[in-house]
Amino acid sequence: MSQAFRLPVGGRIRRDEPLEFTFNGRTLSGFAGDTLASALLANGCRVVGRSFKYHRPRGIMAAGAEEPNAIVQVGRGQHAEPNLKATQVELQAGLEARSVRGWPSVNFDLGRINDRLGGVLAAGFYYKTFMSSAGSWHRSERFIRRAAGLGWAPTGSDPDRYESRNAHCDVLVVGAGPAGLSAARSAALAGARVLLVDDQPELGGALLACRDTIDRMPAKDWLAAQAAFLEAQPRVRVLRRCTAFGYHDHNFLSLVQHDLTDHAVVQRLWRVRAKQVVLAQGAFERSLVFPNNDLPGVMLASAVSTYIRRYAVRPGCQLVVFTNNDSGYQAAIDWLEAGGQVEAIVDCRDDVRGDLPRTAQSMGARILTGTVVAGARGRSGLRSVEVAPAAGSGVARQKLQCDVLAMSGGWNPAVHLHSQSGGRNQWQPEPACFTPGNPVQAAVSAGACNGVFGLRECLAQGHQAGQEAARRWGFEPAFDEASEAPAMQSGALMPLWRVPEMRGRLAASKQFIDYQNDTTLSDLRLALREGFEHIEHIKRYTALGFGTDQGKMGNINGMALVAEGLGKTIPEVGTTTFRPPFTPVRFGACAGGDVGDLYEPVRKTPLHEWQVENGAPFEVVGQWLRAHYYPHEGEDLETAVCRECLATRASVGIMDASTLGKIDVSGPDAETFLERLYTHDIARMSVGRCAYGVMLGEDGMVMDDGVMARLGPERFYVTTTTGGAANVLSWMELWLQTEWPDLQVRLTSLTETWSTIALAGPNSRQVLRAMGCDVDLEPEAFPFMTTRTARLENEPVRLFRISFSGELAYEINVRSDRADFMWRRAMAAGAAFGITPYGTETMHVLRAEKGFIIVGQDTDGSVTPVDLGMNWMMSKSKDYIGRRSLARPDCVRPGRKQWVGFRSLDDRTVVREGSQLVQGDTLEPPVPLLGHVSSSYFSACLGYPIALGLLNDGKRRHGEELLAVDAGGGRTRVRVVAPVFYDPEGERQHA
Amino acid sequence: MLLIECPWCGPRDESEFAYGGEADISRPIDPDALSDAEWADYLFMRSNRKGENREIWNHQHGCRRWFVVERDTVSYAIRATFPMDGEGRSP
Amino acid sequence: MPERPRDTHALDAFMKGFSATGGGSAEARVLVHQGFSVHNLRLRGQDHAQAFARCGLPAPPANNEWAGDDETLYWLGPDEWLLVCPEGMATPDFIASGAPPEPMTVNDLTGGWVMLTLSGPGARPLLERGCTIDLNPAVMGEGHCAQTLLAKSPVLLATHADPERVTLLVRRSFAEYVALWLAHTGEPCHIAFAFQARHAAGS
Amino acid sequence: MEKYSALKLIRHALGSNRKWPRAWRKAEPAARYDAVVVGGGGHGLATAYYLASRHGMRNIAVLEKGWIGSGNTGRNTTIVRSNYLWTEASLLYEKSLQLWEGLSRELNYNVMFSQRGVYNLGHTLQEMRDIERRVAANRLNGIDAEVVAAEQIKAAIPIINTSRHARYPILGASLQRRAGVARHDAVAWAFARAADALGVDIIEQCEVRGIDCQGGRVVGLQTSRGPIATGRVGLVAAGHASVVAAMAGLRLPLESHPLQAFVSEPLRPLLDTVVMSNAVHGYVSQSDKGELVIGAGIDAYNGYGQRGSFHTIEHAMQAMVELFPCFSRVRMLRLWGGIVDVSPDACPIIGTTPVRGLYLNCGWGTGGFKATPGSGWVLAHTMAHDAPHELNAPFGLDRFSTGALIDEHGAAAVAH
């Protein structure tokens, strides 16, 4: 199909680059520089969508972000993009677009039946029905959901790539129209670091469709000059196709840049910290409310001009303009210049003067003053309008044939970002719009978004805003003059929120306020009638402003009509808060590059490579990856773990404990400091001694645990759990810096510096010897719970004789860059003893056999050391964090949960972890829960399953039989036993 | 996203800091002398001010210092930041 | 089995797997340093200059700054510095002896850090993609350093007279992730990685 | 109260909907009430409704500073479930869930309670242990719950990413089939309409500025619309609980934080259940209009600004794309924040206070919406009898002195 509505000359499209694309399956052509919308209009596509509720035919109304109707699905499969506005889609060769609504087709939609049921489907109808029975809503919902939604989500993962980038600047200018360009220029001349962003592919904003002159040259030449100047400035960065969508606290703004051409990244999130912000985003034209104001062919006047001047498309033949202000006349002038026919300009004002009307008149356009469009007629598109006196007699005076109606109800400044920044908006009776109030952050609004609509004024205000912003950040503005445009005479706007009620068929016709959500004038009236009087209630009840145009088209009309209905003024009704984003933003763009492998840092130990070589699956522990177990050929978790356990208890096992937190605590007051944080007596620890320590929250609950060693009178080496390492360090710093600054203590994390290799089992001593250990390893020389510096394989190491397995065991602390070497040497030295590497799972089993807790698995935030039977390590002679809380009534009450062990009566069943403990067999809910199983394993070396957990009054329950009920409903009879299953006397670890 | 002036490192993005809650809560000298209610007041009760608030932050990923921030909990505007013991300085 | 070197670098595995896409066209290059010692210095009291003098060290660098050439001192906090010495170079006596004069505390962190040098026109723009501090040379210029987050990982970042060079000190366990992040994010500018046998802060 | 029904819709439509009555009266404050509820959110309106319908108190009022439902009621992600860890909490939320199941009929207002099920994902071995523990406890408490494996999740939600190689692979989940979502605004309107029909005065744009006490007893309120005498006051002010309680000299164990949420543009149906994840923080459902409704994490700092930090949103987006790769090209339409009052044990505070006649209902943190009817039910009982209902007895303010906290933090169940 030829582009019947394309003008032979003009526009900013590149006619030498014709493009083919498809819309709803039809192949059409356009030019580079087109938007999908301009190309569709050029091809005479009038019906491009269907409305949400009534399925009415809809056409393109606007030329930008405020478009409510032309919602399309672009691309397919993984490449699909739902809900794009045709007015914002740059035309590309092979572009595939389709309407998101309309079945079987956009031109013939069976859903149109809803239009007839209009009355029943009025605002909030669903609140009043579908409640006959409990499930009735859930059942009906399925059908309602099917009818809902716009586009289709893509299938599969996203082939596009995103990234985020941080930027800092002295002055951020949002919008590159006349005001924005002037602001950027003057700020740059003052020497400021300027970031200028605009959402269009080319700078200029309104100037792209402007016929005026600036500095005595055509606007487009002035524009080219400005662009060239700014591009040349080293301290200026210009971002095209970049939308500022969020204005957050402390002058942080989020921007998204589309269709990048510079490299593989398709969209980029800019995270901008600006010292000053100039908001120059322009304004949106208002629609007018009259019967059938949604017919395809009804357009915003400014959009008509934009399509003619920027895209060389005249979307029809016969035009009627309906306006309440001078700017509407521009459409008529452009239309006539484009060789179209103007039936009439319908102006609700009685007295019309001003330059634009005069020009239009001089070009022969007929002006009907004091007149309104009483209603539009047509089936699938506009055919004619009826006009009537503005002073409502209720009788239409005459009918005007037309295929396009250009309407202008005045302008709404784009106050969105100002509002997001926390600023209020104030109502200006003249020219009837909300403008930004005082900024609350370092920002200033300029130009149309500040309620200044004349080109001349916009240039001046932008220039001043740029200088101001630069000056406020300490730059001395240069003495450059603002650019000048000829002064223009324009008459005052006359607010017109609706037209007089008509009798006859038009009376029954719908008058749309929010097009996309089919919110009509009668919906607003219904809401008011039902007592929804606050604007937020009305919006939520009628869905006004909840479409994907985010109310840019309808909100102000809606508020004005609510004000009328309540007999209030518009400011009394108040404005609604604008929330980010300014326009919809892809999830992927907000996620940036931190997805997949980069989702979150992965921390690896120096032994990771060896573990990979040896086929270990890994367990995620916080940010760390830890070897879970080391399966041999054909082994599953259980068999591998049994083998690892047996080998360790029988001879020797080796494991990577490098993820444990390690903190150096030194200084004259190190001892005092630790006394206050740990429950046991630190002073009793002589140099070279190790001790197991527990740290409580101030609420008395166990927070972290680990072994600490005294390396010197003023130096301790404290270990923490893997997950707790970071918290414990900042917890220590917190107390040190905020409560006890007088203490002379320094904390240094050694987690990264030292790697820990644990050797456990009766032969661990032999392995150390085989590694050429240079210290006496005999029990009396190097007893349990002590530490020594030593040399292994001629490397300096620190040995700890401590045991988390209950066996004779050592922990080798070695410099991280030598850990891999040390580990491989240990494997070699241990070969003779069948040394067996084991992972976290076996470590869990071995410690469970000994009844040692794992903080976070066996404890939650409600367990005290007393509950765990750790009274032996709670000093009576000092105060420590959390001690006072242990004296609270609930912490001393009898019957608290206590740490116990469990044996399955059948000695076969391994109880599922998380099982709850109950008494008796009749399980009538709610069943009193006595406790739960927190750890449960099959113990290979004991030959039966063992479990640990917390049980009400557990200490006194030893010997009792209980029922363990798991998440699957499985029941296991268990006997309560002491929480130590293996070597209760602890002889082995002292060996 | 807040921009917080670390007294030592200068203005940094919120993501480098950890929030520590209400400032000026000091641990009782003799906890045993307190009733359970008094202890609970220290432990749990908070002013949770709407408006001007004194709070502590930790420059966790910077110099690891804890410091005091005077911030409005409605506008989120930061009036000043102080070292735990020292003089204020405005952003 | 063949004798392996005693030292393994945190990026050994990464560098094996990483095919340098860069070559001549690289806008950003990453040198991965090997062989240097790192010491954490902590001071009590206020008179830092005197304490440093007693240790035979040059005057301590001011807040957010670093100093030195071969032997480098980075400011970490009001009472904390990081001393980085090339391997083989004589470390200060108090470190060798392990007994620093009062009121200094020293911790040997060697092996816990990985040092990278980014260079090329793409270096700062690349870092801007994962770091929130203002990397403009006018703000973060010669001799500045900062502990901050890069790609959600804690790093020490130092800038040089040459605006196209930035030094990164990364905690060992994060190194592979940070390298992966640099490689992935740097792809578009053909980032190139290479080991540098000897560390020299000045080079 | 005019009964709503399909028939009524048709009859009114024939009259061009000109005859619909007000949903609730525009009440003027009276000089005295038997009881006053401070806060016109879902919880406050529910309290008033149950006071009137179950305890026969008709001379009562609800005072709302702004418009009803303007707080967290209209700002949350509408998830309703009862699968909490501790018996005390799960029984309270279960009572609420049971009330939800009959709510539309009882109130003759379709609150669109849709029992489409809620999955709480587990990404680590420890999260799976916690899930096992919680599910086992739920079932013994008579609450429907089950543990599902990654394969079952994939079968039920084909678009979810169950790759073993994910940074936080999905190992399994707990599933509560009776859980679901509801239409948040409708809940406030439904309770308001029903309470109003029973004579309750719902007074909007009325801010409480002072609480008058004599001899340790409440005697009245100072409001922006004049003094009101009353002997019973229920404080149901959610994020502003501390501020209002301070008027009676009470300090509470609460901190108010920003909590953010956002919706996508409307999409054709692609997710017919609710998915929540703790380790990969975020939770999502799809509204009947087709929008993906997504909750982000809580912001670290105290804030009354109904705004949070953007990096919290970036993290939520990353989480969503991790869990649902096909969301990557979907677009965020609207982003907003609420103020949640968080207690030390992530459980609410409901009950009497040291001030006679003053009752508290706060500390719901991120979990308040689901509790709306149950919360109103127990507070109404507490106010009517000047003593807590057995369900809220464990949730008194005194637990912070005795130490009898109910630690839902420890539980993997995200409290949303």
GROMACS .gro file of C-alpha atoms in nm, chain D residues 43 92-93 234-242 245 250-254 256 340-343 345-351 353 359-365 368 375 379 395 397 399-400:
model
   45
 1328HIS     CA    1  -0.745  -0.292   6.025
 1377LEU     CA    2  -0.378  -1.563   6.442
 1378TYR     CA    3  -0.316  -1.547   6.067
 1519GLY     CA    4  -0.799   0.174   6.963
 1520LEU     CA    5  -0.476   0.291   6.800
 1521VAL     CA    6  -0.453   0.135   6.456
 1522ALA     CA    7  -0.215   0.374   6.282
 1523ALA     CA    8   0.035   0.131   6.128
 1524GLY     CA    9   0.344   0.329   6.022
 1525HIS     CA   10   0.250   0.615   6.252
 1526ALA     CA   11   0.185   0.401   6.561
 1527SER     CA   12   0.483   0.546   6.750
 1530ALA     CA   13   0.117   0.640   7.099
 1535LEU     CA   14   0.386   0.554   7.540
 1536ARG     CA   15   0.715   0.441   7.387
 1537LEU     CA   16   0.686   0.146   7.153
 1538PRO     CA   17   0.940  -0.112   7.034
 1539LEU     CA   18   0.885  -0.005   6.674
 1541SER     CA   19   0.909   0.271   6.079
 1625VAL     CA   20   0.589  -0.026   5.777
 1626ASP     CA   21   0.620  -0.036   6.155
 1627VAL     CA   22   0.859  -0.317   6.235
 1628SER     CA   23   0.877  -0.482   6.578
 1630ASP     CA   24   1.031  -1.009   6.661
 1631ALA     CA   25   0.849  -0.932   6.334
 1632CYS     CA   26   0.518  -0.992   6.509
 1633PRO     CA   27   0.236  -0.748   6.579
 1634ILE     CA   28   0.151  -0.584   6.910
 1635ILE     CA   29  -0.221  -0.616   6.985
 1636GLY     CA   30  -0.370  -0.561   7.324
 1638THR     CA   31  -0.161  -0.079   7.741
 1644TYR     CA   32  -0.562  -0.035   7.302
 1645LEU     CA   33  -0.281  -0.102   7.057
 1646ASN     CA   34  -0.277  -0.267   6.718
 1647CYS     CA   35   0.057  -0.212   6.545
 1648GLY     CA   36   0.393  -0.364   6.458
 1649TRP     CA   37   0.262  -0.564   6.163
 1650GLY     CA   38   0.573  -0.478   5.970
 1653GLY     CA   39  -0.037  -0.649   5.783
 1660SER     CA   40  -0.662  -0.819   6.334
 1664LEU     CA   41  -0.884  -0.600   6.859
 1680PHE     CA   42   0.096  -1.049   7.133
 1682LEU     CA   43   0.323  -0.518   7.476
 1684ARG     CA   44   0.623  -0.957   7.606
 1685PHE     CA   45   0.911  -0.717   7.553
   0.00000   0.00000   0.00000
